[in-house]
mmCIF file of C-alpha atoms in Angstrom:
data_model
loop_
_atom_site.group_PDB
_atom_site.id
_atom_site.type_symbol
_atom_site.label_atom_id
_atom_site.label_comp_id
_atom_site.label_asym_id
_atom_site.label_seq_id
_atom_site.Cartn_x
_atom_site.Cartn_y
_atom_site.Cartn_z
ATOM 1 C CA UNK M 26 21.850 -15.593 36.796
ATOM 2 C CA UNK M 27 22.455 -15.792 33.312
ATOM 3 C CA UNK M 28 20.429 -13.620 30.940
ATOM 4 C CA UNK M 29 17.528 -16.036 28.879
ATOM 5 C CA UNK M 30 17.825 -16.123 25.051
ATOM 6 C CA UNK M 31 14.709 -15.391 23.071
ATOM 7 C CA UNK M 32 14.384 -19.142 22.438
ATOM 8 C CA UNK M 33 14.014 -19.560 26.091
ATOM 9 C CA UNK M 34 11.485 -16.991 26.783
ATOM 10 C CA UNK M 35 7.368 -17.525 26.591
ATOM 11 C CA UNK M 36 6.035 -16.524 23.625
ATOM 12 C CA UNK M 37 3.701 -13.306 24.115
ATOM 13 C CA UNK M 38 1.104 -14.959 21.054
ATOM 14 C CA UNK M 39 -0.891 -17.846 20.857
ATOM 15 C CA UNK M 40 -3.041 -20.243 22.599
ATOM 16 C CA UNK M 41 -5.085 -22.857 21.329
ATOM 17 C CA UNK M 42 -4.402 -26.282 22.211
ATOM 18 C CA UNK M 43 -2.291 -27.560 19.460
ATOM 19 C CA UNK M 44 -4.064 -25.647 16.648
ATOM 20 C CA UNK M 45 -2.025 -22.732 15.971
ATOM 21 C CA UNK M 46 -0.832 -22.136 12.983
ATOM 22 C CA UNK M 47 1.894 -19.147 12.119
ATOM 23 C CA UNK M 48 2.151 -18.358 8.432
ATOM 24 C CA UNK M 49 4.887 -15.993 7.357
ATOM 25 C CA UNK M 50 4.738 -13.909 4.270
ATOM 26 C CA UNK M 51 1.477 -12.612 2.683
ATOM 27 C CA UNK M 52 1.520 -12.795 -1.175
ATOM 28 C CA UNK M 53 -0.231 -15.208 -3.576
ATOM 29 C CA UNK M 54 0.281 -18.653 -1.352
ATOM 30 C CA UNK M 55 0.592 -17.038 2.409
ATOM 31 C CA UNK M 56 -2.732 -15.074 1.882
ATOM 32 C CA UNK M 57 -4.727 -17.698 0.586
ATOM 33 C CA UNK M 58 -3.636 -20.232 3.255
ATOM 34 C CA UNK M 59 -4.087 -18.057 5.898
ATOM 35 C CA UNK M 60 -7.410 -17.466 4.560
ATOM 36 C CA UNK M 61 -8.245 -20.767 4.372
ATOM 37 C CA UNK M 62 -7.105 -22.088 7.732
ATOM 38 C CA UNK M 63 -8.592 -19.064 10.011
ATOM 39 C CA UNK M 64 -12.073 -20.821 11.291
ATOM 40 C CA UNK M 65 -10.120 -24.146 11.654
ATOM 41 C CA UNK M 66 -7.285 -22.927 13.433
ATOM 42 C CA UNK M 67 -5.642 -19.973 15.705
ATOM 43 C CA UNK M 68 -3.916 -18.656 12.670
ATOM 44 C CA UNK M 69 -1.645 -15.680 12.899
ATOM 45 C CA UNK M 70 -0.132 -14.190 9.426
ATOM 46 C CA UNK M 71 3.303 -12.631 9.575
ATOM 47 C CA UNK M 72 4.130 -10.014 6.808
ATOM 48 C CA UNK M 73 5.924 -6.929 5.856
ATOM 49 C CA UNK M 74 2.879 -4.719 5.218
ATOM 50 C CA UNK M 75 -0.659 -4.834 5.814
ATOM 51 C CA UNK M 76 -1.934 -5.682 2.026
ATOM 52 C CA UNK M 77 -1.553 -8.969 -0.577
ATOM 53 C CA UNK M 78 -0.638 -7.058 -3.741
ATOM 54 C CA UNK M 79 -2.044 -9.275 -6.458
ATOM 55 C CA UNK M 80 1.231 -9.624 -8.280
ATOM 56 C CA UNK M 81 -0.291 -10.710 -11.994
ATOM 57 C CA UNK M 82 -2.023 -7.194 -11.516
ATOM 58 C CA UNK M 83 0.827 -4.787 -10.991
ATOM 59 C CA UNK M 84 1.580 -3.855 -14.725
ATOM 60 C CA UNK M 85 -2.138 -3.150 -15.542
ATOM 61 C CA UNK M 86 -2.207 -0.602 -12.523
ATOM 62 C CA UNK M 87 1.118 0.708 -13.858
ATOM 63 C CA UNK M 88 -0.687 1.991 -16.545
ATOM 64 C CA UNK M 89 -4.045 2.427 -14.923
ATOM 65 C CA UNK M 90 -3.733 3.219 -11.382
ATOM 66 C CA UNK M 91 -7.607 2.691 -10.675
ATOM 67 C CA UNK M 92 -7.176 -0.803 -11.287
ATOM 68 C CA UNK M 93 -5.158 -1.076 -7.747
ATOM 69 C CA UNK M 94 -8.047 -0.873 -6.319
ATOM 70 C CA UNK M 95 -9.536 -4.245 -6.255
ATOM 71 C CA UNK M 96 -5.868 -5.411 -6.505
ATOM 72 C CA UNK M 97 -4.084 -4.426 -3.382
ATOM 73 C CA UNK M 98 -6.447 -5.850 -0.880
ATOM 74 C CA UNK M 99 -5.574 -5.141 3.134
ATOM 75 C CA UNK M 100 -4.981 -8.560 4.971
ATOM 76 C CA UNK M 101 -8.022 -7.842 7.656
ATOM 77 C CA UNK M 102 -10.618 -7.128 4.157
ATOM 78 C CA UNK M 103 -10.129 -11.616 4.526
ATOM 79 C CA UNK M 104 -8.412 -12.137 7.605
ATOM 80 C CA UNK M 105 -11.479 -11.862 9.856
ATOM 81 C CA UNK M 106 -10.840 -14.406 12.609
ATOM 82 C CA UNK M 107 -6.851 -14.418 12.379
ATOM 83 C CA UNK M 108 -3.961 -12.319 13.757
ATOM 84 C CA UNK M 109 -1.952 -9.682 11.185
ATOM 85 C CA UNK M 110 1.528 -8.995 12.764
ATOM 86 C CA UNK M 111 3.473 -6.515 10.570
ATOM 87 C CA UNK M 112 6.919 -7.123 10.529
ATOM 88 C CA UNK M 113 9.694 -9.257 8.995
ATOM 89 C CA UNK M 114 10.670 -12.698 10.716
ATOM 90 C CA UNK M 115 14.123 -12.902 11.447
ATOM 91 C CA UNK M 116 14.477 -16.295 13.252
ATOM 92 C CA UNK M 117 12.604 -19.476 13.518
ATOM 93 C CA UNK M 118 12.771 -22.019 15.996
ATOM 94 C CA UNK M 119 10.826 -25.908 16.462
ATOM 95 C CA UNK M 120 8.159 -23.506 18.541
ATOM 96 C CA UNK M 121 8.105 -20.038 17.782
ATOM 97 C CA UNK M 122 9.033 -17.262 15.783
ATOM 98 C CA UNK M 123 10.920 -13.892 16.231
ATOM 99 C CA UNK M 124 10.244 -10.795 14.809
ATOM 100 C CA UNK M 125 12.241 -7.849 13.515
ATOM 101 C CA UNK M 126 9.963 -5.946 16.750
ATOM 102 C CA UNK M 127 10.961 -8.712 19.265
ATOM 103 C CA UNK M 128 7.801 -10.778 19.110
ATOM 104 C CA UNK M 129 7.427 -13.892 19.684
ATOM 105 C CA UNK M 130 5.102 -16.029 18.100
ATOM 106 C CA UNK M 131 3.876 -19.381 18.922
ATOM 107 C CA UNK M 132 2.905 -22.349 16.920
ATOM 108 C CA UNK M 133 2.292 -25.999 16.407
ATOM 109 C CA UNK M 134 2.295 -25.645 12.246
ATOM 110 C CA UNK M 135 4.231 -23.338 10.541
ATOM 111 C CA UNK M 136 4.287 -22.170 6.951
ATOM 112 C CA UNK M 137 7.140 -20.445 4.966
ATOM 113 C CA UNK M 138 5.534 -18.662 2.053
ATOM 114 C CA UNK M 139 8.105 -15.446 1.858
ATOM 115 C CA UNK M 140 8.182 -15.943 -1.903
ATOM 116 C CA UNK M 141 10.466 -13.899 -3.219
ATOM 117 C CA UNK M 142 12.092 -10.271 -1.827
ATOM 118 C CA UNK M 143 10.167 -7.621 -3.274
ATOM 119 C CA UNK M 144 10.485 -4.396 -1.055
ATOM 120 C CA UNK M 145 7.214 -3.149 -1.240
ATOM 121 C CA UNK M 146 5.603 -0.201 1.275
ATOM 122 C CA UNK M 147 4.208 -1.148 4.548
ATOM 123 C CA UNK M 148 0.972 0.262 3.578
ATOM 124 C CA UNK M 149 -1.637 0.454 1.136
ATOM 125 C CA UNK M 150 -1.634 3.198 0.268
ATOM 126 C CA UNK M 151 1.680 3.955 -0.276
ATOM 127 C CA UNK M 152 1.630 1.152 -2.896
ATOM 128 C CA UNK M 153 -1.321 2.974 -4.581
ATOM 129 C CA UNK M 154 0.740 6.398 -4.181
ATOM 130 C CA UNK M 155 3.915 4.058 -6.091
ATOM 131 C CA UNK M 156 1.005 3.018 -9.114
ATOM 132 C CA UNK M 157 0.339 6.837 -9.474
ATOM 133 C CA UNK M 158 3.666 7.988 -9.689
ATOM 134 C CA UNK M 159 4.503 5.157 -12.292
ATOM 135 C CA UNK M 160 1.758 6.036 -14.238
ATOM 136 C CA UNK M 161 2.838 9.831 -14.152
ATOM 137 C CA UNK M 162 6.376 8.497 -15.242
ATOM 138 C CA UNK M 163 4.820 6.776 -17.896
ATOM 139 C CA UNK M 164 2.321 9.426 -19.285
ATOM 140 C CA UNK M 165 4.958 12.285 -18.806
ATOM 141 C CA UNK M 166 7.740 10.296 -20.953
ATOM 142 C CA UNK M 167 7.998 10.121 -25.100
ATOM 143 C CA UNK M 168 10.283 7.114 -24.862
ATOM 144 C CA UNK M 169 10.516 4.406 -22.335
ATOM 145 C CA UNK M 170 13.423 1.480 -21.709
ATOM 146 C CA UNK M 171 12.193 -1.669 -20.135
ATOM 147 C CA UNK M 172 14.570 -4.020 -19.049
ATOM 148 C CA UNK M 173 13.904 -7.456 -18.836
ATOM 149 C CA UNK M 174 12.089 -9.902 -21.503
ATOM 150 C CA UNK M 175 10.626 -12.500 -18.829
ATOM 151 C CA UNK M 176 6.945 -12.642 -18.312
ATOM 152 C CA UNK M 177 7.269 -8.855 -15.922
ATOM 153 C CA UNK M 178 9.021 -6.842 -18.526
ATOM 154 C CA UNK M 179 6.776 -8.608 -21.651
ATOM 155 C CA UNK M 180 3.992 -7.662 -19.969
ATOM 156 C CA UNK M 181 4.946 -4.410 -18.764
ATOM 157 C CA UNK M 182 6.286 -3.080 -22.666
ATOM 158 C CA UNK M 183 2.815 -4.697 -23.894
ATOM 159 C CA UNK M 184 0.584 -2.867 -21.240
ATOM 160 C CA UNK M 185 2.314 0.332 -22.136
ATOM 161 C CA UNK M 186 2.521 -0.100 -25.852
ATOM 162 C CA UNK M 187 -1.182 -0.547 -25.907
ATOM 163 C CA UNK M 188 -2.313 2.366 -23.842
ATOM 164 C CA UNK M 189 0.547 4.316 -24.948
ATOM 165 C CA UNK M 190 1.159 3.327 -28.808
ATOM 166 C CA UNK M 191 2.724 7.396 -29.279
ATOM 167 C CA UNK M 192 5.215 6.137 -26.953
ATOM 168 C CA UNK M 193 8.871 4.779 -28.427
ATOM 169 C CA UNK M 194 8.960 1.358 -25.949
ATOM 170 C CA UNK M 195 12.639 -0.656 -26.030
ATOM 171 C CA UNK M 196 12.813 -3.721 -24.349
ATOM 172 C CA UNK M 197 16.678 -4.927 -23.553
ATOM 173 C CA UNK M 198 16.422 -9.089 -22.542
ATOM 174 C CA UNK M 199 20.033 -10.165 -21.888
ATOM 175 C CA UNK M 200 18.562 -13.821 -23.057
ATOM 176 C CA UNK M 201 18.419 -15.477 -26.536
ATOM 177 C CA UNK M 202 14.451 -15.021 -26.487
ATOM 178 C CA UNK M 203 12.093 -13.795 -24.407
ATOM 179 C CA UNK M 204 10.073 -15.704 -22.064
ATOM 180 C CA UNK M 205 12.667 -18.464 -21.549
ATOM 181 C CA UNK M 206 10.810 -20.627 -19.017
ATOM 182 C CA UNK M 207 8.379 -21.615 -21.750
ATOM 183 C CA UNK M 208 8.533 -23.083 -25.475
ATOM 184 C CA UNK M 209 10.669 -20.950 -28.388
ATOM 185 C CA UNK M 210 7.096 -20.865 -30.184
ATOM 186 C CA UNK M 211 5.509 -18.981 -27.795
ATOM 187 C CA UNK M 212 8.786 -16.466 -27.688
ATOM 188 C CA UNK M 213 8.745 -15.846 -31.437
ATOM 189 C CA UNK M 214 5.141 -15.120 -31.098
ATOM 190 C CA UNK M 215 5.461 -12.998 -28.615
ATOM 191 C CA UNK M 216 8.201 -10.905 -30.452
ATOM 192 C CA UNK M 217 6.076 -11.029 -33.407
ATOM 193 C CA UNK M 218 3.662 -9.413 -31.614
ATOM 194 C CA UNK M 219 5.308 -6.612 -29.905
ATOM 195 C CA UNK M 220 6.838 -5.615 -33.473
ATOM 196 C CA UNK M 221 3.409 -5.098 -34.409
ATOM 197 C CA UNK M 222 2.802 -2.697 -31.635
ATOM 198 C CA UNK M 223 6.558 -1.047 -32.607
ATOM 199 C CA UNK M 224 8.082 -2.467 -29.289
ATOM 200 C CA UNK M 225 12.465 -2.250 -30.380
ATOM 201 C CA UNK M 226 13.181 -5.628 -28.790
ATOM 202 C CA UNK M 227 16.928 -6.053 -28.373
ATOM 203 C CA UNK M 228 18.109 -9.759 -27.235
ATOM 204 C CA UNK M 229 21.346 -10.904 -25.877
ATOM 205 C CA UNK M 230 22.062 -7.150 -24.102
ATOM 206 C CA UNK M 231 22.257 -5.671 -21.277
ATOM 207 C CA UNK M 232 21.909 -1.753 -19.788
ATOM 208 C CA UNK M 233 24.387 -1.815 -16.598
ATOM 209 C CA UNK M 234 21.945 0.659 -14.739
ATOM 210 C CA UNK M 235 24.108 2.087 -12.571
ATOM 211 C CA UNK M 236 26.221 3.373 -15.451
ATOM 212 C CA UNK M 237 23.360 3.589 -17.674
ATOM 213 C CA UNK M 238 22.825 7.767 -17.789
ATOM 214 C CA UNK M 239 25.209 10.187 -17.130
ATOM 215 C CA UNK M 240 22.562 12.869 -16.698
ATOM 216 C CA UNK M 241 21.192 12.576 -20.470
ATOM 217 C CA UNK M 242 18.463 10.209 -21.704
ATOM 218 C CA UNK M 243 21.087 7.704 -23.299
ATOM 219 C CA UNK M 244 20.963 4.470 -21.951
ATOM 220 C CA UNK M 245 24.190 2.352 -23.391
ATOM 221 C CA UNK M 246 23.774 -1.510 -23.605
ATOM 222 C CA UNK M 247 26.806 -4.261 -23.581
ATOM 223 C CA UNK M 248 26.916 -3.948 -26.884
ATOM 224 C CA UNK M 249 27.686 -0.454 -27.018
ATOM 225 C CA UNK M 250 24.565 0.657 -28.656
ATOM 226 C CA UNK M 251 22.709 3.936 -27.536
ATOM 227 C CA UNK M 252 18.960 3.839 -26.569
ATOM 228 C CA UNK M 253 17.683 7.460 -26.343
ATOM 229 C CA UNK M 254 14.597 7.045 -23.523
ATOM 230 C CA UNK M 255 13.148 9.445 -20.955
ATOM 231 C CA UNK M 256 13.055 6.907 -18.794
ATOM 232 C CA UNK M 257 13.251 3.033 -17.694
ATOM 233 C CA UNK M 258 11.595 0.071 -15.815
ATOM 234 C CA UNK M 259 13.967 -2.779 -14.014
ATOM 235 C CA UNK M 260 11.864 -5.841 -14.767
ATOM 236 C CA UNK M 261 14.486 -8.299 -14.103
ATOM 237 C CA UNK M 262 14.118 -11.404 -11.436
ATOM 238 C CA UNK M 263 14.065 -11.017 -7.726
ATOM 239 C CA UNK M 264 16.013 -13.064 -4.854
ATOM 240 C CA UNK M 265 14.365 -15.455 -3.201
ATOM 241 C CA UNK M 266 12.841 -14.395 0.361
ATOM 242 C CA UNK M 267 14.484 -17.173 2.141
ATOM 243 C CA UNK M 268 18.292 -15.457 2.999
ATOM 244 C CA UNK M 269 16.970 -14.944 6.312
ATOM 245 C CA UNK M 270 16.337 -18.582 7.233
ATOM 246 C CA UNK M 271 20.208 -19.410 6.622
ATOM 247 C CA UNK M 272 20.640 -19.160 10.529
ATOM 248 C CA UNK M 273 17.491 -20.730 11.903
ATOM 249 C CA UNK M 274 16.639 -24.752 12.462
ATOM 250 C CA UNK M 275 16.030 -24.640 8.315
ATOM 251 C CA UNK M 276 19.998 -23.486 6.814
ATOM 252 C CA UNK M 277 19.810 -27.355 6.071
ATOM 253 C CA UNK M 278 16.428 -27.758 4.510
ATOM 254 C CA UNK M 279 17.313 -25.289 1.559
ATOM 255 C CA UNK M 280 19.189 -26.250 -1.569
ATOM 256 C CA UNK M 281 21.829 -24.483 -3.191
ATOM 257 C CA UNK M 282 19.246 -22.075 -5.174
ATOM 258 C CA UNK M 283 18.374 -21.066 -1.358
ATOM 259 C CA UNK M 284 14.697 -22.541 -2.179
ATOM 260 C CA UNK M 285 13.586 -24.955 0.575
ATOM 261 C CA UNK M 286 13.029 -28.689 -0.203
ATOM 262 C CA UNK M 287 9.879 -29.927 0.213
ATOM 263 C CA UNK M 288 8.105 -33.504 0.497
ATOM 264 C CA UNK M 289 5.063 -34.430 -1.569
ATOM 265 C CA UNK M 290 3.397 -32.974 1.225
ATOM 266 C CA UNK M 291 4.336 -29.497 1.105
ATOM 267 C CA UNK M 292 6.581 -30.019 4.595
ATOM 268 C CA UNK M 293 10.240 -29.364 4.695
ATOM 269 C CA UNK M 294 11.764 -32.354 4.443
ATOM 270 C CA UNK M 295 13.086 -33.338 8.342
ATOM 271 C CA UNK M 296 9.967 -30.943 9.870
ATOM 272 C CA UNK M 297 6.463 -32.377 10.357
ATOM 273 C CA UNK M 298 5.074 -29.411 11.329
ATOM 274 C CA UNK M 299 7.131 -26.897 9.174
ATOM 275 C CA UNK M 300 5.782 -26.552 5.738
ATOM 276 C CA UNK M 301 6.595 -24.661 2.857
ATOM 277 C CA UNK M 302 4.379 -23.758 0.079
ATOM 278 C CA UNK M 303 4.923 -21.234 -3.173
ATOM 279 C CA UNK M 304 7.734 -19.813 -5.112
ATOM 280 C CA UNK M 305 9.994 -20.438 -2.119
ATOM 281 C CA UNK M 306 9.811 -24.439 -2.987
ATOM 282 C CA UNK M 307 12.345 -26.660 -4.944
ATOM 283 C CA UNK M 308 9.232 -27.668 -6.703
ATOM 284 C CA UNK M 309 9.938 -28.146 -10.144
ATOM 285 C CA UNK M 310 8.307 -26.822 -12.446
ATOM 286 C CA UNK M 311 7.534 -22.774 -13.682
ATOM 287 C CA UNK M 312 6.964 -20.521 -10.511
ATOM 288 C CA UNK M 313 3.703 -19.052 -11.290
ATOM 289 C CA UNK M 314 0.574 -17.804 -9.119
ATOM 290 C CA UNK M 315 -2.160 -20.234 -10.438
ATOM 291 C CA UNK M 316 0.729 -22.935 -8.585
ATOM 292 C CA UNK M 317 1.002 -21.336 -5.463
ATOM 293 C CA UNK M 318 -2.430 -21.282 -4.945
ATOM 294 C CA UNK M 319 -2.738 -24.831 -5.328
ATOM 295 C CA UNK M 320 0.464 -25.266 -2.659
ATOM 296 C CA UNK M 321 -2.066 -23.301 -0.417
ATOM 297 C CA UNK M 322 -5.285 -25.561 -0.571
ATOM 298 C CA UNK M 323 -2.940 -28.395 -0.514
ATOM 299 C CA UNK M 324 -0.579 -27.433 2.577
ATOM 300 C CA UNK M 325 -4.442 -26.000 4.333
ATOM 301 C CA UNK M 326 -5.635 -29.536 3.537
ATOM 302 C CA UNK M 327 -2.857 -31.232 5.442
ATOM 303 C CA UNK M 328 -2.409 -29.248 8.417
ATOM 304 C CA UNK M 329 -6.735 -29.910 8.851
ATOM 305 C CA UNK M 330 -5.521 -33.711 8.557
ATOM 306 C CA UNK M 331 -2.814 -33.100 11.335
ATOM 307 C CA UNK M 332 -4.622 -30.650 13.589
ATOM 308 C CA UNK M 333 -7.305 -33.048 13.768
ATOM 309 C CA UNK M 334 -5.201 -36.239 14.394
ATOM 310 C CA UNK M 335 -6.166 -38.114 10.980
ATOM 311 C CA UNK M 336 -3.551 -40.687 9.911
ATOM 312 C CA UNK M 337 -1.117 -39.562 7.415
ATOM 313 C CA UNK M 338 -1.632 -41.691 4.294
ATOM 314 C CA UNK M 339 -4.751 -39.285 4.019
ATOM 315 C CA UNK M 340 -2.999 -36.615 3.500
ATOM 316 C CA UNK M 341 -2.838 -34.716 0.368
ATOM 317 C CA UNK M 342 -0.240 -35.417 -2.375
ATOM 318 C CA UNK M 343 1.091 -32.380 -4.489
ATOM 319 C CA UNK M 344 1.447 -33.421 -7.999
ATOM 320 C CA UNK M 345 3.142 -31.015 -10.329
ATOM 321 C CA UNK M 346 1.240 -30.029 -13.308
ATOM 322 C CA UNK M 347 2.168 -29.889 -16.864
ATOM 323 C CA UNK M 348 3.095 -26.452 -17.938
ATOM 324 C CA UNK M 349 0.400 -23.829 -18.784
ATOM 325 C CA UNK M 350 0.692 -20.643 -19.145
ATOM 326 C CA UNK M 351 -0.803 -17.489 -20.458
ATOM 327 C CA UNK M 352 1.247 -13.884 -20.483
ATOM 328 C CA UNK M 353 -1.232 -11.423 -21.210
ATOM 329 C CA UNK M 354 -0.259 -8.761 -24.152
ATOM 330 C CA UNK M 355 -2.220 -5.340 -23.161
ATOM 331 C CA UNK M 356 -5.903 -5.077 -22.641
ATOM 332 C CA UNK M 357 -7.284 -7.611 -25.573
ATOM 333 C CA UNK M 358 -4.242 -10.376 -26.626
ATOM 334 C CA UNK M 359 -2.249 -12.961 -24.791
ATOM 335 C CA UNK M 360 0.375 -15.411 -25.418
ATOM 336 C CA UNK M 361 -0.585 -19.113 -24.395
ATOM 337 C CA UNK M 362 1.055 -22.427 -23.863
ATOM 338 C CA UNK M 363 -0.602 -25.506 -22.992
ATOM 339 C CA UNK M 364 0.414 -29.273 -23.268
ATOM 340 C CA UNK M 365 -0.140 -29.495 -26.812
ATOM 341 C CA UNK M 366 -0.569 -25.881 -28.425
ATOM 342 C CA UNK M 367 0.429 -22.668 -28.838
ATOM 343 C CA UNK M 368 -1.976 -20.058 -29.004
ATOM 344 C CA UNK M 369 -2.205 -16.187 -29.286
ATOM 345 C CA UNK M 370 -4.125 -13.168 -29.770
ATOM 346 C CA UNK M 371 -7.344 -12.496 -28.950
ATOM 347 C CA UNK M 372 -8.883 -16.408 -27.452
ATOM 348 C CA UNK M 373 -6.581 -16.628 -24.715
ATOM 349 C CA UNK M 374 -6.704 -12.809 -24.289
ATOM 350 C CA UNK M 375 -10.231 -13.839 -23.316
ATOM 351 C CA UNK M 376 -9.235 -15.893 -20.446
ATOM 352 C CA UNK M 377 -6.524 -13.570 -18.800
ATOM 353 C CA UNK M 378 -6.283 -10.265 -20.310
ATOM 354 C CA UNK M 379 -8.966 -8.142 -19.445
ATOM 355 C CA UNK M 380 -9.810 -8.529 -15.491
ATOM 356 C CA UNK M 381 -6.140 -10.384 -15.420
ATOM 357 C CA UNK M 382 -8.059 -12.789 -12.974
ATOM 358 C CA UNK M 383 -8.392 -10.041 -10.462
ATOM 359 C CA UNK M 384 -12.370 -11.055 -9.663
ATOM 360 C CA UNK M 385 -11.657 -14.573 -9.991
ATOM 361 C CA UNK M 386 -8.765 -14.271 -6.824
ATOM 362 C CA UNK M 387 -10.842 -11.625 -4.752
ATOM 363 C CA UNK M 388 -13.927 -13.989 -5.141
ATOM 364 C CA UNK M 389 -11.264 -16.958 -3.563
ATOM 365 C CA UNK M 390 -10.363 -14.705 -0.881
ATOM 366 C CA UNK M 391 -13.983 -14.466 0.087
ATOM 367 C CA UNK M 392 -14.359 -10.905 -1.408
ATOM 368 C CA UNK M 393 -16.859 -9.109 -4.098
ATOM 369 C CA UNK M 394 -14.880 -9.631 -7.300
ATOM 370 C CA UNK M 395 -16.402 -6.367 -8.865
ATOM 371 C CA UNK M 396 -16.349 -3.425 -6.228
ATOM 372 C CA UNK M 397 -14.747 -2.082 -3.385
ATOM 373 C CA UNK M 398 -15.043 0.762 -1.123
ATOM 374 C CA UNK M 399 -12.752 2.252 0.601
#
């Protein structure tokens, strides 16, 4: 008899009469629709490691390690009534998915929120172990490189030349200006800025890092200029999380940028029951947090509507929203862009810059905003 395939076999998870719902990946988007979903549905959320790492938070806990602590929240502190499987997916099909363990996992809606690949520790507190050791880097170094002038390393040479102004910070962008994805008048204000605070911004260069040091603190950029630092961050973009679908039922539902392409109801265009929400998207538009948490309520809104046999015209329509943005500079200042102005210092630093919206997404997770014990 010939040996089954996985696709063949019963999945070991699941039951529930047409309401289960398997969401993989557990940052900004999968977390909150998981969240969402878990007293309406058999949800199960599939993710690398145990914790949502509340990614607009990672600099400040760079610099302050304590502030991980309401930041890197384990999946079960808001996943009461759902299933946590810890592991990677590796293949999808129109039922079930596979896991890097061998489990299978049923469902009647699935939802692709992988984001983008950031190899982070399985568990929590390893990621509050990495925080610490940054920090040591950080405090134990006299000059610092950061690489990479988007919104990450802007943030990152801010946080650190604000808690750290003895500290030489360089920042190397390999771009005309920093913070391409929004308007040149918020990038000269931004560079305006970190000259104030003595950040050494060089545009238009690169550091090669694997050729960077040959043992000694020099750091040599394409244009052959030497940057003496003790040591350096790698702030540049990530890969999309979606390589790992180019073999499953979706290899035709991505575009060439390997994002998947969506209708204006968060599905994957060919899938009814497939959706994908966050940074993995061919939404247009800039890929930012405050976004995928609107894919969430959206997507959460339309699998209620489908679970519960409602006709489809009352679904939900994702509308993409004119760009607004605010890139917080250090404890007190932030750089902000909205329809019609440009703003910065301390009034949008006031929105953003000193809680960095931490409360604000613990409270929508159903958590305190202000404490936690562990």
């Amino acid at each position: 008899m010939a040996k089954k395939s996985w696709m063949e076999k019963p999945a070991e998870l699941g039951g529930g009469g047409g309401r289960r719902v398997v969401v993989i990946g557990g940052g900004v988007a999968g977390s909150l629709i998981a969240k969402s979903l878990q007293f309406n549905a058999d949800v199960t959320l599939i993710d690398q490691k145990e914790y949502f790492d509340i990614p607009w938070a990672s600099l400040r806990s760079m610099v302050e390690p304590s502030f991980a602590e309401r930041s890197v929240i384990n999946h079960r502190d808001y996943l009461t009534n759902g299933r946590l499987v810890v592991s990677r997916a590796i293949n999808i099909t129109n039922s079930e998915v596979l896991t890097a363990e061998g489990r299978l996992v049923a469902y009647d809606y699935l939802v692709i929120a992988t984001g983008h690949d950031d190899p982070l520790p399985k568990f929590r507190n390893e990621r509050l172990a990495e925080y610490q050791e940054d920090n040591e880097k950080i405090k134990a170094a006299r000059s610092i490189v950061v690489v990479g002038g988007g919104p990450t390393g802007v943030e990152l040479a801010a946080e650190i030349a604000v808690d750290f102004p003895e500290k030489k910070v360089t920042l190397v962008h390999d771009g005309p200006r920093l913070l391409e994805f929004i308007g040149p008048k918020a990038s000269n204000k931004t560079l305006d800025w970190l000259k104030t605070k003595n950040v050494d911004v060089k545009l238009q260069q690169s550091i090669e890092m694997d050729r960077s040091s040959d043992g000694s603190n020099a750091y040599i950029t394409s244009s052959h200029e030497k940057i003496e630092a003790d040591c350096h961050f790698l702030c540049t973009g990530k890969p999309l999380g979606s390589a790992w679908l180019k073999e499953t039922i979706l290899k035709d539902s991505m575009d060439n940028f390997g994002r998947l392409k969506v209708d204006d109801n968060l599905r994957i265009k060919g899938h009814k029951n497939i959706m994908a929400i966050g940074d993995i998207t061919d939404i247009k538009g800039v890929k930012q947090g405050y976004f995928a948490q609107k894919h969430a309520l959206i997507a959460a809104k339309n699998i209620k509507i489908m679970m519960d046999g409602e006709k489809e015209t009352k679904m939900a329509i994702y509308k993409p929203h004119s760009i607004k943005v605010i890139v917080s500079l250090g404890r007190q200042d932030a750089v902000a862009q909205f329809p019609f102005t440009t703003l910065i210092g301390l009034v949008p630093g006031m929105i953003k810059s000193k809680d960095l919206f931490v409360g604000k997404t613990r409270k929508k997770m159903g958590l305190d905003p202000h404490i936690v014990h562990y």
